[in-house]
CSV table of C-alpha atoms in Angstrom, one decimal:
chain,number,residue,atom,x,y,z
A,1,LYS,CA,110.2,94.2,135.7
A,2,ARG,CA,106.4,92.7,135.9
A,3,ARG,CA,104.9,91.2,133.1
A,4,PHE,CA,102.1,89.0,132.4
A,5,LEU,CA,102.4,85.1,131.7
A,6,VAL,CA,99.8,83.3,130.4
A,7,TYR,CA,98.7,79.3,130.4
A,8,SER,CA,96.6,78.8,127.4
A,9,GLU,CA,93.6,77.5,129.4
A,10,MET,CA,93.2,80.8,131.5
A,11,ILE,CA,91.9,82.4,128.0
A,12,ARG,CA,88.3,83.5,128.5
A,13,ARG,CA,86.1,81.2,126.3
A,14,THR,CA,82.4,81.0,125.8
A,15,GLY,CA,79.5,78.5,125.1
A,16,GLU,CA,80.3,75.0,125.3
A,17,GLN,CA,84.1,75.4,125.0
A,18,ARG,CA,83.5,77.1,128.4
A,19,ARG,CA,81.7,74.7,130.1
A,20,SER,CA,83.8,72.0,129.1
A,21,HIS,CA,87.1,74.2,130.0
A,22,GLN,CA,85.4,74.9,133.6
A,23,ASN,CA,85.4,71.3,134.1
A,24,SER,CA,88.7,70.1,133.2
A,25,LEU,CA,91.3,70.0,135.8
A,26,ALA,CA,93.6,72.7,136.8
A,27,PRO,CA,97.7,72.2,136.5
A,28,TRP,CA,100.3,72.0,138.9
A,29,GLY,CA,98.4,69.1,140.9
A,30,ALA,CA,96.2,71.8,142.2
A,31,GLY,CA,93.1,69.3,142.8
A,32,MET,CA,90.6,71.5,141.3
A,33,THR,CA,88.7,72.1,138.2
A,34,MET,CA,89.8,75.4,136.1
A,35,GLU,CA,86.5,77.2,136.9
A,36,LYS,CA,87.5,77.3,140.9
A,37,PHE,CA,91.5,77.6,140.2
A,38,MET,CA,90.8,80.9,138.4
A,39,HIS,CA,89.8,82.5,141.8
A,40,GLN,CA,93.0,81.3,143.1
A,41,GLN,CA,96.2,83.3,143.7
A,42,VAL,CA,99.4,80.7,143.8
A,43,THR,CA,103.0,80.8,144.1
A,44,LEU,CA,104.8,78.5,141.8
A,45,ILE,CA,108.2,76.8,141.8
A,46,GLY,CA,110.1,75.2,139.1
A,47,ALA,CA,108.2,77.0,136.7
A,48,LYS,CA,108.9,77.0,133.2
A,49,THR,CA,108.3,79.4,130.6
A,50,SER,CA,108.3,79.7,126.8
A,51,GLY,CA,108.2,83.6,126.0
A,52,SER,CA,105.0,84.7,127.5
A,53,LYS,CA,103.6,81.1,127.7
A,54,LEU,CA,103.5,79.4,131.6
A,55,SER,CA,103.9,75.7,130.9
A,56,SER,CA,101.6,72.9,132.6
A,57,SER,CA,104.7,71.2,133.3
A,58,LYS,CA,104.6,68.4,136.1
A,59,GLU,CA,107.9,69.4,137.5
A,60,THR,CA,106.1,72.8,138.2
A,61,GLN,CA,105.0,72.9,142.3
A,62,ILE,CA,102.5,75.3,144.2
A,63,VAL,CA,104.0,76.1,147.3
A,64,THR,CA,101.2,78.5,148.3
A,65,ARG,CA,97.6,78.9,147.4
A,66,THR,CA,95.0,81.8,149.0
A,67,GLU,CA,91.9,83.4,147.5
A,68,ALA,CA,92.8,85.9,144.6
A,69,ASN,CA,92.0,89.8,145.1
A,70,LEU,CA,92.5,91.3,142.3
A,71,ASN,CA,91.7,94.9,143.9
A,72,CYS,CA,95.6,94.8,145.5
A,73,LYS,CA,98.3,97.3,145.4
A,74,GLU,CA,100.2,95.0,143.0
A,75,VAL,CA,97.3,94.7,140.5
A,76,ARG,CA,96.6,98.3,140.5
A,77,SER,CA,100.5,99.3,139.8
A,78,LEU,CA,99.9,97.8,136.7
A,79,ILE,CA,97.3,99.8,135.3
A,80,GLN,CA,97.6,102.1,132.4
A,81,GLN,CA,95.7,105.1,132.4
A,82,ASP,CA,97.3,107.3,129.7
A,83,PHE,CA,97.0,105.8,126.3
A,84,ARG,CA,100.3,107.7,125.2
A,85,GLU,CA,101.9,105.5,127.9
A,86,THR,CA,100.8,102.3,126.4
A,87,ALA,CA,101.8,103.3,122.7
A,88,VAL,CA,105.2,103.9,123.9
A,89,TRP,CA,105.4,101.0,126.1
A,90,LEU,CA,104.1,98.7,122.8
A,91,GLY,CA,106.8,100.2,120.6
A,92,ALA,CA,109.5,98.8,122.9
A,93,GLN,CA,108.0,95.1,122.9
A,94,GLU,CA,109.6,92.9,120.5
A,95,GLY,CA,108.4,89.6,119.1
A,96,GLU,CA,105.2,88.2,118.1
A,97,GLU,CA,103.9,87.3,121.4
A,98,GLU,CA,100.7,88.7,122.6
A,99,LYS,CA,101.2,91.9,124.1
A,100,LEU,CA,98.5,92.1,127.1
A,101,CYS,CA,98.2,95.1,129.5
A,102,LEU,CA,95.8,96.7,132.0
A,103,ILE,CA,94.3,99.9,131.3
A,104,CYS,CA,91.5,101.9,132.6
A,105,ALA,CA,89.9,104.6,130.7
A,106,GLU,CA,88.2,108.3,131.8
A,107,ARG,CA,85.2,107.4,130.0
A,108,CYS,CA,83.4,105.8,127.2
A,109,LEU,CA,82.7,108.4,124.2
A,110,ALA,CA,80.6,105.9,122.1
A,111,SER,CA,79.8,102.5,121.7
A,112,ARG,CA,78.8,101.0,118.2
A,113,PHE,CA,78.5,97.8,116.4
A,114,ASP,CA,80.0,98.2,112.9
A,115,SER,CA,78.1,96.2,110.8
A,116,HIS,CA,80.2,96.7,107.5
A,117,ALA,CA,83.4,95.5,109.7
A,118,GLN,CA,81.4,93.4,111.8
A,119,GLN,CA,83.1,94.8,114.9
A,120,LEU,CA,82.2,96.1,118.2
A,121,ARG,CA,83.7,99.5,118.7
A,122,MET,CA,84.0,101.3,121.9
A,123,THR,CA,85.6,104.6,121.9
A,124,MET,CA,87.3,105.5,125.2
A,125,THR,CA,89.0,109.1,126.3
A,126,ASP,CA,91.9,108.9,128.9
A,127,ALA,CA,92.1,111.4,131.7
A,128,ALA,CA,94.3,113.3,129.1
A,129,GLY,CA,92.0,113.6,126.4
A,130,ASN,CA,93.5,110.6,124.2
A,131,HIS,CA,91.2,108.4,122.0
A,132,ALA,CA,91.3,104.8,121.6
A,133,ASP,CA,89.2,102.0,120.6
A,134,LEU,CA,88.0,98.7,122.0
A,135,ARG,CA,87.4,96.2,119.4
A,136,VAL,CA,86.3,92.7,119.3
A,137,ASN,CA,85.1,90.7,115.8
A,138,TYR,CA,82.1,89.1,115.8
A,139,ARG,CA,82.3,85.7,115.4
A,140,LYS,CA,79.7,82.8,116.7
A,141,GLU,CA,81.8,82.3,119.9
A,142,THR,CA,82.0,86.0,120.5
A,143,LYS,CA,78.2,86.8,120.3
A,144,GLU,CA,77.9,86.6,124.2
A,145,PHE,CA,81.0,88.3,125.1
A,146,ILE,CA,79.9,91.3,122.5
A,147,GLU,CA,76.7,91.5,124.3
A,148,GLN,CA,78.1,92.0,127.6
A,149,LEU,CA,80.6,94.3,126.2
A,150,GLU,CA,77.3,96.2,124.4
A,151,HIS,CA,75.9,96.3,128.2
A,152,ILE,CA,79.0,97.4,129.7
A,153,GLY,CA,79.4,100.3,127.0
A,154,LYS,CA,75.4,101.6,128.0
A,155,LEU,CA,77.0,101.5,131.4
A,156,MET,CA,79.4,103.5,130.9
A,157,LEU,CA,77.6,106.2,128.9
A,158,GLU,CA,75.0,106.5,131.6
A,159,LYS,CA,77.4,106.5,134.6
A,160,PRO,CA,80.7,108.0,133.5
A,161,GLU,CA,81.9,108.2,136.6
A,162,THR,CA,82.2,104.3,137.1
A,163,PRO,CA,85.7,103.0,136.8
A,164,TYR,CA,86.2,99.7,134.7
A,165,VAL,CA,89.7,98.1,134.5
A,166,TRP,CA,90.3,96.2,131.3
A,167,LEU,CA,92.4,93.4,130.6
A,168,CYS,CA,93.3,93.6,127.0
A,169,SER,CA,95.9,92.8,124.4
A,170,THR,CA,96.9,95.3,121.9
A,171,ARG,CA,98.3,96.0,118.7
A,172,PHE,CA,98.8,99.2,116.3
A,173,GLU,CA,96.3,98.6,113.4
A,174,GLY,CA,95.6,101.3,110.6
A,175,GLY,CA,97.9,103.8,112.3
A,176,GLU,CA,96.1,103.6,115.4
A,177,LEU,CA,96.5,102.2,119.1
A,178,VAL,CA,94.0,99.3,119.2
A,179,PHE,CA,92.9,97.2,122.2
A,180,PHE,CA,91.3,93.8,122.4
A,181,PRO,CA,89.3,93.1,125.4
A,182,ILE,CA,89.8,89.9,127.3
A,183,GLU,CA,88.1,90.9,130.5
A,184,VAL,CA,86.8,93.5,132.4
A,185,PHE,CA,86.6,94.5,136.2
A,186,ASN,CA,84.3,96.9,137.7
A,187,PHE,CA,85.6,96.0,141.5
A,188,ILE,CA,89.3,97.5,140.7
A,189,GLU,CA,90.1,100.4,142.3
A,190,PRO,CA,92.5,102.3,139.9
A,191,PRO,CA,94.8,104.5,141.1
A,192,PRO,CA,94.9,108.7,140.9
A,193,PRO,CA,96.0,109.2,137.0
A,194,LYS,CA,100.2,110.3,137.2
A,195,PRO,CA,100.9,113.1,134.4
A,196,PHE,CA,102.9,111.2,131.4
A,197,HIS,CA,105.5,113.0,129.9
A,198,LEU,CA,106.6,111.6,126.5
A,199,PRO,CA,110.0,110.6,125.8
A,200,PRO,CA,112.2,113.2,123.5
A,201,GLN,CA,112.2,110.7,120.4
A,202,TYR,CA,108.4,111.2,120.3
A,203,THR,CA,108.1,115.2,120.7
A,204,ALA,CA,110.2,116.1,117.7
A,205,LYS,CA,108.9,118.7,114.9
A,206,GLU,CA,110.3,115.9,112.5
A,207,ASN,CA,107.8,113.3,113.6
A,208,ALA,CA,105.1,115.0,111.3
A,209,LYS,CA,106.5,112.8,108.6
A,210,ALA,CA,105.8,109.3,110.2
A,211,PRO,CA,102.9,108.5,107.9
A,212,LEU,CA,105.3,109.2,104.6
A,213,ILE,CA,108.1,107.3,106.3
A,214,LEU,CA,106.0,104.4,106.6
A,215,GLU,CA,105.2,104.5,103.2
A,216,LEU,CA,108.8,104.3,102.6
A,217,PHE,CA,109.0,101.4,104.6
A,218,ASP,CA,106.4,99.9,102.5
A,219,GLU,CA,108.8,100.2,99.3
A,220,ILE,CA,111.8,99.3,100.5
A,221,THR,CA,110.1,96.2,102.0
A,222,GLU,CA,108.7,95.5,98.5
A,223,TYR,CA,112.2,96.3,96.9
A,224,MET,CA,114.0,93.5,99.4
A,225,GLY,CA,110.9,90.9,98.8
A,226,GLU,CA,111.6,91.3,94.8
A,227,LEU,CA,115.3,90.6,95.9
A,228,VAL,CA,114.8,87.7,97.6
A,229,GLN,CA,111.8,86.3,95.4
A,230,CYS,CA,113.7,86.7,91.8
A,231,GLY,CA,117.4,86.6,93.0
A,232,ILE,CA,119.7,89.4,93.4
A,233,GLN,CA,120.7,88.9,90.4
A,234,SER,CA,117.7,90.5,89.1
A,235,ALA,CA,118.0,93.8,91.1
A,236,GLN,CA,117.0,96.7,88.8
A,237,ASP,CA,120.1,99.3,88.9
A,238,GLY,CA,117.9,102.5,89.3
A,239,SER,CA,115.5,100.9,92.3
A,240,GLY,CA,117.9,101.1,95.1
A,241,ARG,CA,119.1,104.3,94.3
A,242,ARG,CA,115.9,106.0,94.1
A,243,LEU,CA,114.9,104.6,97.2
A,244,ALA,CA,118.5,105.6,99.0
A,245,LYS,CA,117.8,109.1,98.0
A,246,LYS,CA,114.3,109.2,98.8
A,247,ALA,CA,115.5,108.1,102.6
A,248,GLU,CA,117.8,110.7,102.6
A,249,GLN,CA,115.4,113.5,101.5
A,250,CYS,CA,113.1,112.4,104.6
A,251,GLY,CA,116.3,112.8,106.8
A,252,MET,CA,117.3,109.3,107.4
A,253,GLU,CA,121.3,109.1,106.0
A,254,GLY,CA,121.8,105.8,107.9
A,255,LEU,CA,118.8,104.3,105.8
A,256,SER,CA,120.3,105.7,102.8
A,257,GLY,CA,123.3,104.1,103.3
A,258,LEU,CA,121.9,100.7,104.1
A,259,ILE,CA,119.9,101.0,101.1
A,260,THR,CA,122.8,101.9,99.0
A,261,GLU,CA,125.1,99.3,100.7
A,262,LEU,CA,122.6,96.5,99.5
A,263,GLY,CA,122.2,97.9,96.0
A,264,THR,CA,125.8,98.0,95.2
A,265,GLN,CA,126.0,93.7,96.4
A,266,ALA,CA,123.0,93.3,94.2
A,267,GLU,CA,124.6,95.2,91.4
A,268,GLY,CA,127.9,93.1,91.9
A,269,PHE,CA,125.7,90.2,91.5
A,270,ARG,CA,124.7,91.2,87.9
A,271,HIS,CA,128.0,92.2,86.8
A,272,SER,CA,130.4,89.6,88.2
A,273,MET,CA,130.3,85.8,88.2
A,274,HIS,CA,132.7,85.7,91.4
A,275,SER,CA,130.5,87.5,93.8
A,276,GLY,CA,130.2,86.4,97.3
A,277,THR,CA,126.7,85.9,99.1
A,278,ALA,CA,127.7,86.9,102.6
A,279,ALA,CA,128.0,90.5,101.9
A,280,ALA,CA,124.6,90.9,100.4
A,281,LEU,CA,123.1,88.8,102.9
A,282,THR,CA,124.5,91.0,105.6
A,283,ALA,CA,123.5,93.8,104.2
A,284,LEU,CA,119.6,92.4,103.7
A,285,MET,CA,119.8,91.6,107.5
A,286,GLN,CA,121.1,95.0,108.3
A,287,LEU,CA,118.4,96.9,106.4
A,288,GLN,CA,115.7,94.5,107.6
A,289,ARG,CA,116.6,95.0,111.4
A,290,TYR,CA,116.7,98.6,110.8
A,291,LEU,CA,113.1,98.7,109.2
A,292,SER,CA,112.0,96.5,112.4
A,293,ILE,CA,113.2,99.3,115.0
A,294,GLY,CA,111.8,101.9,112.4
A,295,ARG,CA,108.5,100.2,111.9
A,296,ARG,CA,108.0,100.2,115.7
A,297,LYS,CA,108.8,104.1,116.2
A,298,SER,CA,107.0,105.3,113.6
A,299,ALA,CA,103.5,103.1,114.6
A,300,VAL,CA,104.3,104.8,118.0
A,301,ILE,CA,104.1,108.4,116.9
A,302,THR,CA,101.2,107.9,114.1
A,303,ALA,CA,99.1,106.3,116.8
A,304,LEU,CA,99.8,109.4,119.0
A,305,ASN,CA,99.0,111.7,116.7
A,306,SER,CA,95.7,109.6,116.2
A,307,MET,CA,94.9,109.3,119.6
A,308,GLN,CA,95.0,113.2,120.2
A,309,SER,CA,93.4,114.2,116.8
A,310,LYS,CA,90.4,111.3,116.5
A,311,LEU,CA,86.7,112.5,117.0
């Protein structure tokens, strides 16, 4: 499966940093500046990666190099045109690495600068009528980029028929799917939109409880934090039972059982000097794993509900 690899020198910069960066030499013995190298398409052998980061290792060699053509079949195949597809894709990603994607919105509904949050927000809609924001926080080094985006926002409002493809970092924020633009292209021709069908787990009626479940996850996380910070011996007898009952009422019997097991192990420490740590730590890790997976699914569901009801 194709994925984005990031070489840190290729991240967009502004002002003096960008001018200095443009004059620096490209990696892998390319024999040119980064400014020229950014317009090249290369094939590497011996490439080394760490997660999504591409190393500048001297062992890596360039075997072919041509002028880059981003308006090609390979790039167009990566474009996501339904925000629901992006939300489901993001929910399946693990780790703390930057989540990069190519998106193409149907049109821009609003472009405004939020003076309170010091943030540019461009509300986009996809072909299926879903809404999501592109956001950029204002800083001295992003001032020029924000001015460019404000101009693009005006053009999109005036000429909605012109397609723009965005390279974005994306994440769930405040129950919404949010895009943080890195670059925008007006010459890549997106393919015709294809119907996207949500997986069954995201169409179930009980998904309406997602916001309540996220609140429950926060309570459980706080409970676990107290156990770690204050020691398992300090666990309150009723805390685990209350949370386990609440999980059961939400139809999450598996979660209820994990909380009960952790509570049982914690109470064992309070009443016995011979209790071992292995069982308690195992219960703690299993519960943490459940919360990690559950949060991702609940974040997807909450974002799906938000993008369909926004505006």
